[in-house]
C-alpha cells in the first residue's frame, strides 16, 4: 500500500475574519510497513495532519492518494475507509465509559453491522491476549490503569486490521515505564504485523522508536 | 455482542438523564392520552344517556298537539310498542317549583293515586313520598281556541309507589340533552281522566324500526279523532283543520259558533249558537244571507227580507278578543225543529254543551251572565246548543275560522273514501327515529378531546421541553463519544440510528406508563367535570370510556412527538450548533426594548383613559412582555461590561452575560408561559357590566318559564285583573314569546344540536330593546322562514353558519326549511332561534300560548314583581329568575373553562420550572472546572453557593415577574371580572411556581457543589 499526500494545504478561520494557515503545501509519502513519527511544537498542526490522513478533515487543496487513487474518488465512503483501513489511537484513549474493555475493542465492528460474528469475537480475544489485557476484558474503563487503557485503545485500533495506524500522542498521559511498554508495542505492531504507523508526538525519545522522524514546521514536513 | 446490549449499557450509564426523559414522557403522554380519553368518555357518556333516555326505543310516533285513540295500539305493527300520554307538569316542593315530565303509562302496574318517579326527582323531593302533581287542563280542543273552559290547570294527589331506576327506564327523555330529566310515571287511565282525554294517547314508543310508509298503512284517520258518518265527517277535537277540509273537498261545510248578540228592531238575544253553512236543504247560502229559526223570528219580530245584526268575538291571538259585527239579510224563516234534527249543525263545546243551565257555562269567553234571562234558560233547557240561525259560511269564514279549525262538520258523498286519502302527517302524526338522531348528536357534540388538549397544552409543551433539556445535556456530554464513533467509521446516519434506538428503548416504556396514567388522569378530570367543574358541563355522572383507537392513536402521536424532538436534537449535533455566549450588543437590545416599551406604555395609558378595549390591553401586555425581556437582557449585558472594578457583583453579571441561548430560551418560555396562562385564565369579562349591556338583556329584569302555556296578553289591563295581577305597576311590561320546543342549543347542552328550540317574538319588541337587525327576520321569498341565532350557539353547539338552513316539520307534518339569516351577540336568548311571531304561527299554529315571557320592571321592583307573579300564576307552574341569573348560567360555563385552563396551565408551568432547573444544572456541570478553581483559590462553600444561587435565581424570577405583570396589563379591562376565588387560585399558582423554582434551584445547586471532588 502506498499513501501519498501531495501539496496539502489547510487553513482555519479564527472567528475574526482572518485565517490561520496550518498546513502549507505539505508532502508525505508512506510505504507499507513505514513507521513515521511527526514532531513539532504545540499548535504546529500535527493533529490537523493526522486528521487529514485519517479522512476526518478535507484539505483545502492538494491530493491524498492511496495506491495512486484519490481517496475522495474511492468506491468506498470516507466512513468505510476510516473503519476498515485506518485505525486511531488518541492521547486520552477515548474509551467509552459505559462499555467494558472488550466492548470498546469490538466497537469498530458495529459501524456497519448489527452484531459481532463469533469469528471476530474470537479475534478480539486473541488480540487482547496478545496485548496482555484479556484478564481485564470485562472491566469498565474507570477501573483500568493508564497502560491498560492504552492497550485497549490499541486493540480497538487494530481489530479491523487496518492498513494505516494513526496515533496522536499515544503516551501523553502515561508514566515512563508504561510509555516504554506502549512504544514497544507499536514497534511490534509495525515489525511483526507490518502495519504502517504515523505517530504524532512532541517527545523526542518517543519519536526515536520510529523509522523516520519528521518535524512539522511552518506547515511543512522537514 | 449485540447492539441492543450496548444500548442497555448506555441507558444504565446515562440513567440520570433517562430518568428525566422518562418523567417528561410520562407527563406529556398522561395529558395527551388523558385528553383523548376525556373526549371519548364525555362522548361515551352522552351515548350512554341516549340509551338511558330511550331504552330499547327505535321509533316514536307523536301526535303533535292532537291525540290518538288508544285503539291504535291493537294494530299488529304496534304489538310490541307502548302508548303514553305525555305532558308537562310541575310539582311544588319546599317552596320551589319543580318542572317535571309526566308519563301516563299502562305498563307499570300503577294504580290510581300512585306514581313512580325517577331517581333525580326522588333526590329533589328529598324523600318526600306524597306530592301534588300539577298538569295542564287539556281537552281535545286546542287551548288557544276561544271555546275552552276557564281552568288551565288541574292537579293529582299522588303517593310515590317506587323509584324507577335508569335501567328500568326511569330517565326517559325524547330531547337530545344530557341533563337528567325529572319524570313522574302515573296510570295513563287516571291521567286521561284528569285531563278529560279518556281513551287518548299522544306518544307511541316502539322497539322496532317502523318507517313512515309502514305506519301510514296501519294508521286510520279515526285514530286521530276523525269520525265518519253517512256522508259526514266530524272530529272529536270539535274543529276540523283547513288541511282536512282541503283533503276532503266537501260539498257542504258547517261551522258552529257562539255569538254575543242577535239584534233587530232594537231587541237582542244574547249568547246564542249560530252555525255558518254554505247550503241548507239543497239551497245554497251565500253573500250575507241568513236563515233564522222561527223561535228567533218570534223573539226579534223579524221576517224574511229583514236585516239582522250579529255581534261576535274574534281572537287576535293571546286571547285578545275583539267584538265584530255583521249584518245579514234574512232569506227565510225555518222551523227550529228542522234545525234541531240535524245534529251536525252544532258541536259539543267543552264547558258549554254539557251543562244544565246557561249560568253553569264554564267558558273562557267574557260572558256577562247578568244578560241571560229566564227565556234564554228555557231555550237552553229545551234545545241546548241547537243554533238559532244559519248564516252563509263565506261571510264569516275569515272571522270564525282560525288556525285551530275552519269547520265543525263536513258533508261529502264519499266521505269514507275521501277520509282515507288523509295521511297521518296531515293530522300532525309524525314518525321519528330518535336513536339515530340521538346517537349522531351525542357523537358529534362538543369535542372534549380537542378542548382538553388545548387546555392541557402547557403541560404537553412543558413535557416536551423537559424531555428535550436532559437529552441535549446528555448529547453534549457524549460529544466525544460521538466523535470517536465517527473516527471509527460510523456514518452519521448510523450514529443517529443508534442514538434514536437507544432513546426509543426507554421512551416507549415511558409512553406506556404515561398512557396508563392518562386513563387515571381522564378519570380524575371526569370526576372534576361532574363536581368541582360542573359549571362547565351542568352534568353529573360522567363515566370513563376507554377507546382502544384513541389509546393507540394517542400513544403513536406521543411517540411521534418524542421521536421528532429526539431526532431534532441529534440532528443539531451534526449542525455543530455551538452554544455561543450572548454577544455584547446591549445597545441594540436597549433600542429594541424601547421600540416596544414606548408603544406599550402609550397604548396602555391611552386605553385606560379612553376606550378600555380588551384587545388593546392584550396588545399592551404583549408589547410589555417583549420590551421588558429585551431590556432585561440588555441590562445584564450592560452591567457585565460596565462594572469598573472586579467584584462578586461583576462576577454575577459576567456569568449571566455568558449564559448560553438555552437559558434565554427557558427565560422566554417561562415568561411567555406565565403571561399566557394568567392573561387567558384571568381574563374574565366583568359579569355585572355584561348584564348591564342592553344588548344582553334588552333591559328586561325577569325571565319567566311557564310550564303551562299562557294564552293571555299580560300587558292587557283586563287580563291582569282576571289573573289577579292588578297590583302590578302600570310601568311593568311583558314580552311574551311563543315557543316550539326542540333541543337546547346553549352551551349547557353538550350534544350537537340540529333543531334548536324556536321562539316566536314580536319583532317590534325585539328591535326596540335588543341590538338585533329585525329586517333579517322578514320573509324574502315564499317558503323561506328566516331565523336568527346567537353566535356562540351557531358556532359551538350547532356548528353552522349564517346562510345555512335547518330542517323542521310544521304542524301539518310537512318539511320546512328555516334559514339562518343572521346572528346576534350572545345574550339571554342564547341557545334558541328567534323568528317573527307571525311566521311562527304559520308553521305551528297550535303553539298558541307563550311558555316564555320577559318582564321589564326596574331593578328596584324586581323582587316584588317576582313574588307577585309566582303567587298569582302558580297554577301555570311559573319559574321566575332574574335575567342576570339566567345569563350567569351561561357565563359560568366560560368561567369554568378558564379556571380549568388556569389550573392545568399552572401545572404545566410547574413542569416548565423543572425543565428550567435541568438547564441550570447543565450549565453548572459545564462550569465544574470553574467552581473547582474557586475552591482551590480559597472561596468557601457558602460563598460559592450564594453566588451560584443568586445567579441562577435571577433569570426565572425575572421571567415570572415580567410574565405576571404583562398578564395583569393585558387583563386591565377585566380586572374585576375574575372573582376572588379565581384570583386566589392565580396567586396560589404563581406562589407555587416561585416557591418551587426557589426550592428546586437551592437543592440542585447544593447537590452540584457537594458532588465536586478533587
Coordinates of C-alpha atoms in Angstrom, one line a residue, chain B residues 224 441 477 529 586 641 705 772 798 803:
Chain B
X224 CA -106.8 10.9 15.1
X441 CA -75.9 14.4 18.3
X477 CA -21.8 15.0 27.4
X529 CA -66.1 17.9 35.5
X586 CA -26.6 45.8 24.8
X641 CA -19.3 45.4 30.8
X705 CA -90.7 30.0 32.1
X772 CA -80.8 42.8 16.6
X798 CA -74.8 23.6 16.0
X803 CA -76.8 31.1 5.4

